Coordinates of C-alpha atoms and ligand atoms in Angstrom, one line a residue:
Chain A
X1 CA -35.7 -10.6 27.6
X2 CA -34.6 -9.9 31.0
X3 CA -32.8 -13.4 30.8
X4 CA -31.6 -12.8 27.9
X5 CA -29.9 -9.7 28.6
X6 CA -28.4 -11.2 31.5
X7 CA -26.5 -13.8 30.0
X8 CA -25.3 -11.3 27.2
X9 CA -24.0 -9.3 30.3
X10 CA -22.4 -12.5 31.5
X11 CA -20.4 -13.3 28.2
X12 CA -19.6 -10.3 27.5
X13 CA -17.5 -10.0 30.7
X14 CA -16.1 -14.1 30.4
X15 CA -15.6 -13.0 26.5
X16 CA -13.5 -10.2 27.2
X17 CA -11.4 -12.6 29.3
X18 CA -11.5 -14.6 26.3
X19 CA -10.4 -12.1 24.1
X20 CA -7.3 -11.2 26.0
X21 CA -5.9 -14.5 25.5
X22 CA -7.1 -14.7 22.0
X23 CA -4.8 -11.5 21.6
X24 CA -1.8 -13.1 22.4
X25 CA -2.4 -16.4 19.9
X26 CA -3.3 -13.9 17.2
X27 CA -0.2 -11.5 17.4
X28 CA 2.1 -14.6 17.6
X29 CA 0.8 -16.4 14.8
X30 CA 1.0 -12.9 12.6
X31 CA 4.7 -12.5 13.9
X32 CA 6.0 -15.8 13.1
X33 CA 3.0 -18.1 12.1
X34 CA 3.1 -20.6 15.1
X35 CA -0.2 -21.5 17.1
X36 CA 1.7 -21.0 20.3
X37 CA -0.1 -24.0 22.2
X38 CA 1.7 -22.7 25.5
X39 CA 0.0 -19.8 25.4
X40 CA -3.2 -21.1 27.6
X41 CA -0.4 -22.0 29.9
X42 CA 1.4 -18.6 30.5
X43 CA -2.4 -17.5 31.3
X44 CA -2.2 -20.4 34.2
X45 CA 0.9 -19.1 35.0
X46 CA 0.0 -15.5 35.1
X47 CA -3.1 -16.9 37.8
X48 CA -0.6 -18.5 39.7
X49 CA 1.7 -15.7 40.0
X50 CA -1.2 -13.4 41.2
X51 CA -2.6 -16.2 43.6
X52 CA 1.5 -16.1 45.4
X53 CA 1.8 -12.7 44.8
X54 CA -1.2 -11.7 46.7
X55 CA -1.6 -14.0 49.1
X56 CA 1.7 -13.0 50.7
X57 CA 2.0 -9.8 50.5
X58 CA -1.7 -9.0 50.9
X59 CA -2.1 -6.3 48.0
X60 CA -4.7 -5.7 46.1
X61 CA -5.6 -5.8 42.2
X62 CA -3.1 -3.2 40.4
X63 CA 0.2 -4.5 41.8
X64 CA -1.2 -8.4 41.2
X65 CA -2.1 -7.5 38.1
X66 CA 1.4 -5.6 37.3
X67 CA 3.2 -8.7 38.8
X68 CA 1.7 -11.0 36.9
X69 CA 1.9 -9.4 33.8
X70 CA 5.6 -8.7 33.6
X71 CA 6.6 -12.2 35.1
X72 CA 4.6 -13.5 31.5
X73 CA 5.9 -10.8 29.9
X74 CA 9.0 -12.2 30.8
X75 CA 8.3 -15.7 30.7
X76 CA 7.1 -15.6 27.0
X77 CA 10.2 -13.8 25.9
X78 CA 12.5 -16.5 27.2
X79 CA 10.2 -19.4 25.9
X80 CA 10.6 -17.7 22.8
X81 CA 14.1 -18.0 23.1
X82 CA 15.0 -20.9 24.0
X83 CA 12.3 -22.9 22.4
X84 CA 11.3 -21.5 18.7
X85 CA 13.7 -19.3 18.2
X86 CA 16.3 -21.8 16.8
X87 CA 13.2 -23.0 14.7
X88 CA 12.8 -20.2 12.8
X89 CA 13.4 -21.8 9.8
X90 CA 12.1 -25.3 10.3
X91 CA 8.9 -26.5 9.1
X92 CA 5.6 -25.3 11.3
X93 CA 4.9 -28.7 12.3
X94 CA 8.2 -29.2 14.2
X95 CA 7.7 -25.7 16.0
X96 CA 4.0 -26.6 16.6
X97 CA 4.9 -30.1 18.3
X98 CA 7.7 -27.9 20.0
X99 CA 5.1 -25.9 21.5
X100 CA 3.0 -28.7 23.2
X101 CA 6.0 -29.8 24.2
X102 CA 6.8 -26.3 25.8
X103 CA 2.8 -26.0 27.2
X104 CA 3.4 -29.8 28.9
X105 CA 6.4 -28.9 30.3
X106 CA 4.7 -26.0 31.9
X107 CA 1.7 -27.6 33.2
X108 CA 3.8 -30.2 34.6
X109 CA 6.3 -28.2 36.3
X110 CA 3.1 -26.3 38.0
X111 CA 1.7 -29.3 39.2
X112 CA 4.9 -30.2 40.8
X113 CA 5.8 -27.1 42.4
X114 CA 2.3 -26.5 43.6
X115 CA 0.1 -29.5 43.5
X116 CA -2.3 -30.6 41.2
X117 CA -5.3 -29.7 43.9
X118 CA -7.2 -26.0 43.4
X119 CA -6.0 -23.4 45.0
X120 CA -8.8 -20.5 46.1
X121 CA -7.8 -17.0 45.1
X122 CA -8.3 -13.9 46.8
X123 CA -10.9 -12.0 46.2
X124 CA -9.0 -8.5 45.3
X125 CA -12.2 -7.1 43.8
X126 CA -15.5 -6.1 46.2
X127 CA -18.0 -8.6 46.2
X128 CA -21.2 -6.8 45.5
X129 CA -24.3 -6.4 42.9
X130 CA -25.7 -3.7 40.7
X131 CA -29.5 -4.5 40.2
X132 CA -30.9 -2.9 36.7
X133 CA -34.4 -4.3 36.8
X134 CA -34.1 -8.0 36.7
X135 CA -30.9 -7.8 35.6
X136 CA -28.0 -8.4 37.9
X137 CA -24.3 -6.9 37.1
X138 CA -21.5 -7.9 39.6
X139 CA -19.0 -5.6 41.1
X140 CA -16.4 -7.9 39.6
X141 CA -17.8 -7.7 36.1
X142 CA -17.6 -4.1 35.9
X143 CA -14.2 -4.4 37.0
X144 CA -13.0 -7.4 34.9
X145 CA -14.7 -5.2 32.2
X146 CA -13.3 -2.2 32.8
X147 CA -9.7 -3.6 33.0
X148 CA -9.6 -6.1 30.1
X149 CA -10.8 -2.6 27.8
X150 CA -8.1 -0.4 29.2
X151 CA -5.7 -3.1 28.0
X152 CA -7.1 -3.5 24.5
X153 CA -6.8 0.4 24.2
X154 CA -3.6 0.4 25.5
X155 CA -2.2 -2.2 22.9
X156 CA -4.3 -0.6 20.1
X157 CA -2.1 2.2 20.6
X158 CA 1.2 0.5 21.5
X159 CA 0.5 -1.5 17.9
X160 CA -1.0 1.8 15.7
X161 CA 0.7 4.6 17.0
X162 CA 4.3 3.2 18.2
X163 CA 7.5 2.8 16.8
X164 CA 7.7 -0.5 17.7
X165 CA 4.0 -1.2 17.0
X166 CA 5.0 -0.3 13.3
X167 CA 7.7 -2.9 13.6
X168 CA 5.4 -5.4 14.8
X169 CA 2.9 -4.8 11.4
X170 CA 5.9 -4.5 9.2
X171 CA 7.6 -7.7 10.6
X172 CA 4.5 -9.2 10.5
X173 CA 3.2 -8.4 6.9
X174 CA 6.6 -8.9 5.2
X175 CA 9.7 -10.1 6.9
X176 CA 12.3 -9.2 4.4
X177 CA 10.9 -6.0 3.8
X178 CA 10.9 -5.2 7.3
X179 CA 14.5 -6.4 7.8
X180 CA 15.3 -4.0 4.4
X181 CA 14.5 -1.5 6.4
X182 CA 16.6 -2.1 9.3
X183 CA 14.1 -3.4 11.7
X184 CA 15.6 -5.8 14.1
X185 CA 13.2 -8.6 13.3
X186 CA 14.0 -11.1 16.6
X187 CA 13.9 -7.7 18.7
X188 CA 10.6 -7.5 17.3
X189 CA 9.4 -10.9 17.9
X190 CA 10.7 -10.9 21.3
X191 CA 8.6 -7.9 22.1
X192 CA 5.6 -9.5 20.6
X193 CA 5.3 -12.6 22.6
X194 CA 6.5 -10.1 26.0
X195 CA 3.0 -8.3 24.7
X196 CA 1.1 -11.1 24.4
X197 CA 1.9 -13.3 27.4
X198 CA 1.2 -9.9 29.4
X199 CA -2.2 -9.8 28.3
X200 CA -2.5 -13.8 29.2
X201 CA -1.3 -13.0 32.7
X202 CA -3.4 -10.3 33.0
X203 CA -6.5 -12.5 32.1
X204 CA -5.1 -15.4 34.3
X205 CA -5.6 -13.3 37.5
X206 CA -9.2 -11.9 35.9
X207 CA -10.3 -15.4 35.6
X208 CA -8.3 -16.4 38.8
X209 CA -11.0 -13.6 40.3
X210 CA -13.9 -14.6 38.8
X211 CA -14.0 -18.3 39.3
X212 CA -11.8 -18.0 42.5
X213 CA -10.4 -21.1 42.1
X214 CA -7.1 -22.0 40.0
X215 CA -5.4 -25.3 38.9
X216 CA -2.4 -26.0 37.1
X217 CA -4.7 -27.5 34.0
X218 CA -6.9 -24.5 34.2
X219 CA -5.1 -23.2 30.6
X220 CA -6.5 -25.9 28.4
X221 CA -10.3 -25.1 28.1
X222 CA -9.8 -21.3 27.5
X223 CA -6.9 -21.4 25.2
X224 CA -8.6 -24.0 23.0
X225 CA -11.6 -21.4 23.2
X226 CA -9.3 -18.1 23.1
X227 CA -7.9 -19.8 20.0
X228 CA -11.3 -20.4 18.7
X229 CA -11.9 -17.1 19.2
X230 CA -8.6 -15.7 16.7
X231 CA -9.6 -18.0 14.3
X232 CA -13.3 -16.9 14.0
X233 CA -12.3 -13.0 14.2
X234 CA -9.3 -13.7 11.5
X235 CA -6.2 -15.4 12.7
X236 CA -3.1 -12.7 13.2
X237 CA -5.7 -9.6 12.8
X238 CA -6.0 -7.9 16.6
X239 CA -9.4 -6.6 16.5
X240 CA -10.7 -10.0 15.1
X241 CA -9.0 -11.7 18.0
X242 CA -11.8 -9.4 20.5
X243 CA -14.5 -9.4 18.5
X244 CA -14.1 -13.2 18.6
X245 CA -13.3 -13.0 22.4
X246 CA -16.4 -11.8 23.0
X247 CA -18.5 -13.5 20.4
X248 CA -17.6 -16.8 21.7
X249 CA -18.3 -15.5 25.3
X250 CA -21.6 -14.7 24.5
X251 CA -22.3 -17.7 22.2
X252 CA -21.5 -19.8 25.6
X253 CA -23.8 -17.9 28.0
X254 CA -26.5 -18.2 25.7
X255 CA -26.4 -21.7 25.0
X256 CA -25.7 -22.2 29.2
X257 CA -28.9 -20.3 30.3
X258 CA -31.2 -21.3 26.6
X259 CA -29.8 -24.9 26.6
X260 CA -27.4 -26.4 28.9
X261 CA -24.4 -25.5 30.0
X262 CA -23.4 -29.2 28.7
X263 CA -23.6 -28.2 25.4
X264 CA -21.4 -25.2 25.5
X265 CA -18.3 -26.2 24.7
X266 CA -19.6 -28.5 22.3
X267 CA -21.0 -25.2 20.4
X268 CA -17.8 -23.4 20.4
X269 CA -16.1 -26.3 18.5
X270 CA -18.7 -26.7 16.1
X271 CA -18.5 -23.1 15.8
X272 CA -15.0 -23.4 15.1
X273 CA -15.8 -26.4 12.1
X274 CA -17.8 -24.2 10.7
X275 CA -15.6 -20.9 10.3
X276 CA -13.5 -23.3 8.9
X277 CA -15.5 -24.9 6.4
X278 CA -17.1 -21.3 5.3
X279 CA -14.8 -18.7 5.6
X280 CA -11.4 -20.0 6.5
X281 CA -9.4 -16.5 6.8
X282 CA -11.9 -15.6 9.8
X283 CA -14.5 -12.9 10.7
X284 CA -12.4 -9.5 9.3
X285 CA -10.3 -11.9 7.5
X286 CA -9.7 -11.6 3.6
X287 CA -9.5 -15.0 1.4
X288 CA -6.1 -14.3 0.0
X289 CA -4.0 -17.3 -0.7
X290 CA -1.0 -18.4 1.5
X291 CA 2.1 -15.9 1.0
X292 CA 5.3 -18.5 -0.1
Chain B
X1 CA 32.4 2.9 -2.5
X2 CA 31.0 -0.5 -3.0
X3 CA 33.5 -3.2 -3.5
X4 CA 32.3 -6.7 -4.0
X5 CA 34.7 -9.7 -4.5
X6 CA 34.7 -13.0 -5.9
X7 CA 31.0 -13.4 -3.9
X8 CA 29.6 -17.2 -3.9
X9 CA 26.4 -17.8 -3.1
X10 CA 24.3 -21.4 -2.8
X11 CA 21.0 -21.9 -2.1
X12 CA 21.1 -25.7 -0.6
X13 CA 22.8 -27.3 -3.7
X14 CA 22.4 -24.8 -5.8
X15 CA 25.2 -22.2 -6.9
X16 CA 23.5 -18.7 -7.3
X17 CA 26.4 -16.5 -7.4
X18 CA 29.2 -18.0 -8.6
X19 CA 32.8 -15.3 -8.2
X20 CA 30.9 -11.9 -8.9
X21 CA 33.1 -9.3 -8.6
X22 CA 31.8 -5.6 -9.2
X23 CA 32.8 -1.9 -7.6
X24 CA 30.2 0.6 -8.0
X25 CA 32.4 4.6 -7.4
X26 CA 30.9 7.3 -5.2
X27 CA 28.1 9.4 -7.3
X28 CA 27.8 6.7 -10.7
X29 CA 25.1 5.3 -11.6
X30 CA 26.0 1.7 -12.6
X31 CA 23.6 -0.9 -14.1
X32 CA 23.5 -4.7 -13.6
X33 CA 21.6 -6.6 -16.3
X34 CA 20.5 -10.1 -16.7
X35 CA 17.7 -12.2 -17.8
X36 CA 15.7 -13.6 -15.6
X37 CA 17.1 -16.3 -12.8
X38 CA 20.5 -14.6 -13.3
X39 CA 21.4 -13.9 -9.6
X40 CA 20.3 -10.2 -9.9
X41 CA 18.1 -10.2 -6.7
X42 CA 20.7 -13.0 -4.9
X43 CA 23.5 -10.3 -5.0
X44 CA 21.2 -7.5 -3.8
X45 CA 20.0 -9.4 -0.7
X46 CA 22.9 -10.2 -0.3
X47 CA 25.1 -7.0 -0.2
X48 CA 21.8 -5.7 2.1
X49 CA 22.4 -8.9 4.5
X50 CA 19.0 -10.5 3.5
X51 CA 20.8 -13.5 2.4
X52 CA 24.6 -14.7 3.6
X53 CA 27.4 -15.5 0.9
X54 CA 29.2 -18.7 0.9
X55 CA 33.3 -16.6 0.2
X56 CA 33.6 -13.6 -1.2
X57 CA 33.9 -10.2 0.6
X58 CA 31.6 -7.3 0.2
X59 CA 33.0 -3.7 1.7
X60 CA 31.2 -0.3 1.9
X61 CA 33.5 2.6 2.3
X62 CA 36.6 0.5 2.8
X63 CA 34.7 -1.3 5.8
X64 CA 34.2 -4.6 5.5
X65 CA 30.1 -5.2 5.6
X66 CA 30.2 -9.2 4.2
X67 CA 29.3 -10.7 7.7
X68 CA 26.9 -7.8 9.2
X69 CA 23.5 -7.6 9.6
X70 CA 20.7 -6.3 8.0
X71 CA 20.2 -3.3 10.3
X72 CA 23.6 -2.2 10.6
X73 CA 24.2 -2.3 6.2
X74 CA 21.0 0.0 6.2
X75 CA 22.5 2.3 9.3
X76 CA 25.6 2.2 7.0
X77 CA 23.8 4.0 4.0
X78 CA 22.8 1.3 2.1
X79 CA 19.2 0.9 1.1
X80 CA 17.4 -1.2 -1.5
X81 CA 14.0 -0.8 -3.5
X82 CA 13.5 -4.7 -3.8
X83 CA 11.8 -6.5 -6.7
X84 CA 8.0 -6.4 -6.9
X85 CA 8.0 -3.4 -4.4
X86 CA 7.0 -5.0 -1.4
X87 CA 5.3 -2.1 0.2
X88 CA 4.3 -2.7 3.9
X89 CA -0.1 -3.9 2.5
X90 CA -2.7 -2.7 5.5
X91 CA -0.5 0.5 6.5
X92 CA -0.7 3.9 5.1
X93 CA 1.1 5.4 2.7
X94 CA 2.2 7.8 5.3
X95 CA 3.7 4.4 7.9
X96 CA 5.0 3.0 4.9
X97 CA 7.2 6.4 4.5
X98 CA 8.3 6.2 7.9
X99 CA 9.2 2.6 7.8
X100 CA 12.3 3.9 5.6
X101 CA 13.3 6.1 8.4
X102 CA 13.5 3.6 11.2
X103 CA 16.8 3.7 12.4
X104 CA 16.8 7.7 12.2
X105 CA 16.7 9.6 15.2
X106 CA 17.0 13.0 13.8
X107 CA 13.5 14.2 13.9
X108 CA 13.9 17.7 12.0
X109 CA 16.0 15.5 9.4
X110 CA 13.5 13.2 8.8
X111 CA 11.1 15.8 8.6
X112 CA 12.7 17.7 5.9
X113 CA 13.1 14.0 3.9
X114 CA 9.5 13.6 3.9
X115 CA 8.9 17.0 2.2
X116 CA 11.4 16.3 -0.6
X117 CA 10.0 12.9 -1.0
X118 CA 6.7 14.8 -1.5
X119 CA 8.2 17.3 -3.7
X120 CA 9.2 14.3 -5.6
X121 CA 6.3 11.8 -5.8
X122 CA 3.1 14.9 -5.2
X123 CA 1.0 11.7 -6.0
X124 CA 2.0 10.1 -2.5
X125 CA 1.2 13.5 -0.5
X126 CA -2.6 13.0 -1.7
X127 CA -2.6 10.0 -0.7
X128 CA -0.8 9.7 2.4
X129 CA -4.0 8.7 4.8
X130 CA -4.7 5.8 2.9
X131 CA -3.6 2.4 2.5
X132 CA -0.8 1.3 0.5
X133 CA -2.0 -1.8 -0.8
X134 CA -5.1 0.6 -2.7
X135 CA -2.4 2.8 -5.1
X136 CA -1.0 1.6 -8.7
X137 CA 1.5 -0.2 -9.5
X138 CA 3.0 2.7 -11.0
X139 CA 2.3 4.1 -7.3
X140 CA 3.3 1.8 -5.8
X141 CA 6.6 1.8 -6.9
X142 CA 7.1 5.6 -6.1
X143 CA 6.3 4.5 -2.6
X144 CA 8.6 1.5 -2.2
X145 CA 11.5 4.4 -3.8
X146 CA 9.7 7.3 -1.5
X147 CA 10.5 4.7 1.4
X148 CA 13.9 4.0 0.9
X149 CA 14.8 7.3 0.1
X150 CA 13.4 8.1 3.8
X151 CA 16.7 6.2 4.8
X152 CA 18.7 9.4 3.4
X153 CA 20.6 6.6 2.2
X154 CA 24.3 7.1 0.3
X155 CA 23.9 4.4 -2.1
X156 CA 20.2 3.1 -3.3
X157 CA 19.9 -0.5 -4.8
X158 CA 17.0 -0.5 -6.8
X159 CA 15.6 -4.4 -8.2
X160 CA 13.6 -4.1 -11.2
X161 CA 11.6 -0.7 -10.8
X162 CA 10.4 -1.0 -14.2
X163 CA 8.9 -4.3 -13.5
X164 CA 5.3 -4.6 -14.6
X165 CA 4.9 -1.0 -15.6
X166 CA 3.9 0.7 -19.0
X167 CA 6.4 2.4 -21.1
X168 CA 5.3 6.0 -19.9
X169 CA 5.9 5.2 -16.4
X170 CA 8.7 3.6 -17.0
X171 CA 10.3 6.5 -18.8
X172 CA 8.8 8.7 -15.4
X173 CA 10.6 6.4 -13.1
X174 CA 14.1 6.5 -14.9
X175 CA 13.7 9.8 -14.7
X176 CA 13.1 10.1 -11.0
X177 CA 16.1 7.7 -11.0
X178 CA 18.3 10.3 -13.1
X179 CA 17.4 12.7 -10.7
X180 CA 18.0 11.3 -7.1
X181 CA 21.2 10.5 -8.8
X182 CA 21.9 14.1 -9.4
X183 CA 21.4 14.9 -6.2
X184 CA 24.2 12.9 -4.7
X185 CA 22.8 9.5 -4.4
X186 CA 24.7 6.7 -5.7
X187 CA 22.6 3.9 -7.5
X188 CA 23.1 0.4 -8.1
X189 CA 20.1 -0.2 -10.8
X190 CA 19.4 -4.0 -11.7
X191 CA 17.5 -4.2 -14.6
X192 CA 15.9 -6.7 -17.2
X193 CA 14.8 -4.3 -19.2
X194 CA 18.8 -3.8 -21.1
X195 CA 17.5 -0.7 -23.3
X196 CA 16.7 1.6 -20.9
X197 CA 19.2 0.4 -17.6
X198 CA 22.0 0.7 -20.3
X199 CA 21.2 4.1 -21.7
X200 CA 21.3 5.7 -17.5
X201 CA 24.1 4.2 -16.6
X202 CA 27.8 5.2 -16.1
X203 CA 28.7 2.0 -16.1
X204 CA 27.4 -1.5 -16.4
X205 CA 27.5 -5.5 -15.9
X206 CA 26.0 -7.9 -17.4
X207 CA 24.9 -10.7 -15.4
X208 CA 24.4 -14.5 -16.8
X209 CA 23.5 -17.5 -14.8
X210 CA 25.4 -16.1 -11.5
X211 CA 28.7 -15.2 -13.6
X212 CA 29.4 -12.0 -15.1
X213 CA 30.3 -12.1 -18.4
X214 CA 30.6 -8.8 -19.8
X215 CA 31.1 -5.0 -18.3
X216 CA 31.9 -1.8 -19.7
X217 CA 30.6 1.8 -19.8
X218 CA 26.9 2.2 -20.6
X219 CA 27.4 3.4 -24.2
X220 CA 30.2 0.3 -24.8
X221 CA 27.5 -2.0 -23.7
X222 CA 24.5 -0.6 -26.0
X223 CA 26.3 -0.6 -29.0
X224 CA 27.9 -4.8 -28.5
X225 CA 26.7 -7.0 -30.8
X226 CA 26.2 -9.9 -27.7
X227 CA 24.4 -7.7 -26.1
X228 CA 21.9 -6.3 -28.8
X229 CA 21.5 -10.4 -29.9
X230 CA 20.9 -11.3 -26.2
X231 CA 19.1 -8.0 -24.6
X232 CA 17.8 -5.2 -26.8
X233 CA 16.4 -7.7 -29.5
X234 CA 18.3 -7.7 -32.7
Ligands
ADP1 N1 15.1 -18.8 -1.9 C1 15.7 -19.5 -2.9 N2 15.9 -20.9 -2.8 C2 16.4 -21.6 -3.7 N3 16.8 -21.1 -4.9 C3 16.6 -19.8 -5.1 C4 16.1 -18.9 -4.1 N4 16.0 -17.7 -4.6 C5 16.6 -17.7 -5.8 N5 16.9 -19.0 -6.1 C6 17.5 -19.4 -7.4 O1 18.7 -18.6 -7.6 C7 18.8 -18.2 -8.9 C8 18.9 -16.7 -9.0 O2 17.7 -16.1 -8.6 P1 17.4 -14.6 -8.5 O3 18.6 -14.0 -7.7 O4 16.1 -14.4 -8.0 O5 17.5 -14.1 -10.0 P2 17.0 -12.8 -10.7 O6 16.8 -11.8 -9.7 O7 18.2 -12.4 -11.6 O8 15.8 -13.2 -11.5 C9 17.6 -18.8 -9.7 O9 18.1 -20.0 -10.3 C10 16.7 -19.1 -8.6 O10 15.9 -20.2 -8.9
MG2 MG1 15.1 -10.8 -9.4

């Protein structure tokens, strides 16, 4: 029991991580259907602002944390721009090859500018335990915690009770409608990836905390998983894209202290065969057919 | 107040529009009728920037509105009530409403909108928690009209309202049409169902494979022979 409750505590917190990457995939694909494969890469990016951020000036969490987030916010509008913006009206496939093109580039260009060897990240958070029984909580969980469900509240109501957050829905349930009603639709998009890259940044210098290590390929394993994660909680629904977060966090502590941590990956991809195969439109999802 | 010209549309290959020409005067209510695949839709996307023409110019209020965008022909006054409703599914009746009044800043006007669009449609003020996507056709399409008339706009396009509904609710709709006209709202009404566009309407044009090929006053057009073969049946 004891262990039990222990690894729940530890995927809940790596899950949470999860799900604020998962956030970004799953308002993106609702806004424009792409499977923005850069996306695991703006969360690199947003670890490697933090890491240069703090290590020379010295400050602690909040002002990484705000660093990091606008330079993604930033960096996923002008990705936007430049690369799937004049492909709004090609075929997915071209803006979905354009999009590992756009997630190579960026690994690449990180690996040049700052090496391909890890890099250890400051510590921002106090190191320290809470003991409940046999159960052990980290300092940094609460935090990580803490933080990652302050964001999700705060986009709830940026995306329910906004202006803009209206836009977002409207845009992303019916383009033409939306435009009918004077919404400016690439004003809209625009704002959508500057949301979702901030919530990869934020979770880039989360993870860069918890692991305290970065590397420029460190986006791959978690955006595959983070997208896992919006497909199982109902790809382009937000609060499918944290429940799935966090499913998939805790499915991978389990199987790492029941099994092996070998497997755990492994599990998460069968997981993600078998959404497909039984309920395609996700978790919260509905089974509608494919608007034309 | 709404002047189109010799508009040409294509779609790839294919000519949609092909030299429509129609003026719709302040306060009228004017009809466009056509069978399915006529272009009805293509011209309303088009005069609300949805969809760019090929030649042809398009002006609202004497300002030339061919080449602008979406946003800016609605800021203009020009709304539309497009085919099939297209209600915003997964948002309340209540966001829906206020989807129409997007580009408004005038919070006291707005306000005042949303009581007359209650006044109108009671049926959305009971329902205004819930979502859209759970009302009745016949519901639904007081919402799409509730929406657009949030837009306070001058002239209302309207695609199809009758579409899918039963004769009583038909009848209830054209006579919520009737109305918003009375008040001072211009309407552009496109139609399949000939009978009862022709019998609101000022003025009308008929609309055949992207050409028009016949206009005249409401009455004119109910009593043609073409038409009554071709549109009312007989
Ligand atoms: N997006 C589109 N792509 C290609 N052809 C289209 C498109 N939309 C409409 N059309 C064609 O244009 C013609 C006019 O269509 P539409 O304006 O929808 O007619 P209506 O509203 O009168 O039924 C039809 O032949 C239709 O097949
Ligand atoms: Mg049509």
């Amino acid at each position: 029991m004891n262990q039990f409750l222990q690894q729940l505590i530890n995927g809940i917190s790596l899950g949470s991580i999860y799900a604020l990457i998962a956030l970004g995939y799953t308002m993106v694909y609702g806004i424009i259907k792409l499977i923005n494969f850069a996306h695991g890469d703006i969360y690199m990016l947003g670890a490697y602002v933090g890491f240069i951020f703090a290590t020379k000036t010295g400050m602690g969490l909040v002002p990484t944390l705000i660093v990091s987030m606008v330079f993604c916010a930033i960096l996923g509008v002008v990705i936007e721009m430049i690369a799937y913006k004049p492909l709004r009206n090609a075929t997915r496939i071209t803006a979905l090859i354009t999009a590992i093109g756009v997630s190579y580039f960026l690994e690449a260009s990180t690996q040049k500018i700052m090496g391909t060897s890890p890099r250890a990240f400051p510590a921002l958070l106090p190191k320290g335990l809470i003991k409940l029984g046999k159960v052990t909580i980290t300092y940094q969980q609460v935090f990580i915690l803490t933080i990652t469900i302050l964001l999700m509240i705060a986009l709830q109501f940026i995306v329910t009770k906004t202006k803009i957050g209206r836009a977002m829905r409207a845009v992303s349930t019916d383009t033409d409608a939306a435009r009918l009603m004077g919404i400016d639709v690439n004003k809209t998009i625009s704002f959508t990836f500057a949301l979702g890259s901030a919530l990869a940044g934020a979770a880039g210098v989360l993870v860069g905390i918890y692991y305290s290590s970065i590397t420029p390929l460190m986006g791959l394993v978690p955006g595959v998983k983070a997208f896992i994660a919006a497909v199982f909680g109902g790809i382009g629904i937000i609060p499918g894209a944290m429940i799935g977060g966090i499913l998939i966090g805790i499915i991978e502590a389990l199987v790492s202290g029941y099994g092996s941590s070998l497997y755990k990956d492994a599990v998460v991809y069968v997981i993600l065969i078998i959404i497909l195969v039984v309920k395609p439109a996700g978790l919260l999802g509905k089974n509608i057919r494919e608007k034309v | 107040m709404l002047k189109i010209r010799d508009l040409n549309v294509h779609y790839g290959v294919i000519n949609a529009l092909k030299g429509v020409s129609i003026d719709v005067n302040q306060g009228e209510i004017v009809s466009l009728i056509g069978a399915n695949g006529a272009g009805k839709t293509t011209l309303l996307h088009c005069i609300s920037g949805i969809i760019k023409s090929t030649s042809g110019t398009i002006e609202f209020e004497n300002n030339d509105i061919t080449k602008k965008n979406a946003k800016d022909i609605v800021a203009a006054g020009i709304t539309q009530v497009p085919e099939g409703r297209r209600i915003f599914k997964g948002m309340s009746v209540e966001e829906n409403l206020l989807m129409g009044a997007y580009l408004r800043k005038d919070k006291e006007g707005i306000k005042k909108d949303l009581e007359s669009v209650f006044e109108r449609f009671p049926r959305l003020k009971e329902r205004l928690k819930q979502n859209a996507e759970t009302l009745s056709g016949g519901e639904q399409q007081m919402l799409a009209m509730g929406r657009a008339l949030m837009a306070n706009p001058k002239i209302l396009l309207l695609d199809e309202p009758s579409m899918g509904l039963s004769p009583l609710l038909v009848k209830e709709i054209f006579k919520i049409i009737i109305d918003i006209n009375k008040q001072g709202t211009t309407i552009l009404l496109v139609e399949q169902n000939a009978k009862m566009a022709l019998g609101i309407a000022n003025r009308a044009y008929v609309l055949e494979t992207g050409k028009i090929v016949l206009s005249g006053t409401g009455e004119e057009l109910s009593n043609s022979d073409e038409i009554k073969k071709a549109y009312l049946g007989g």
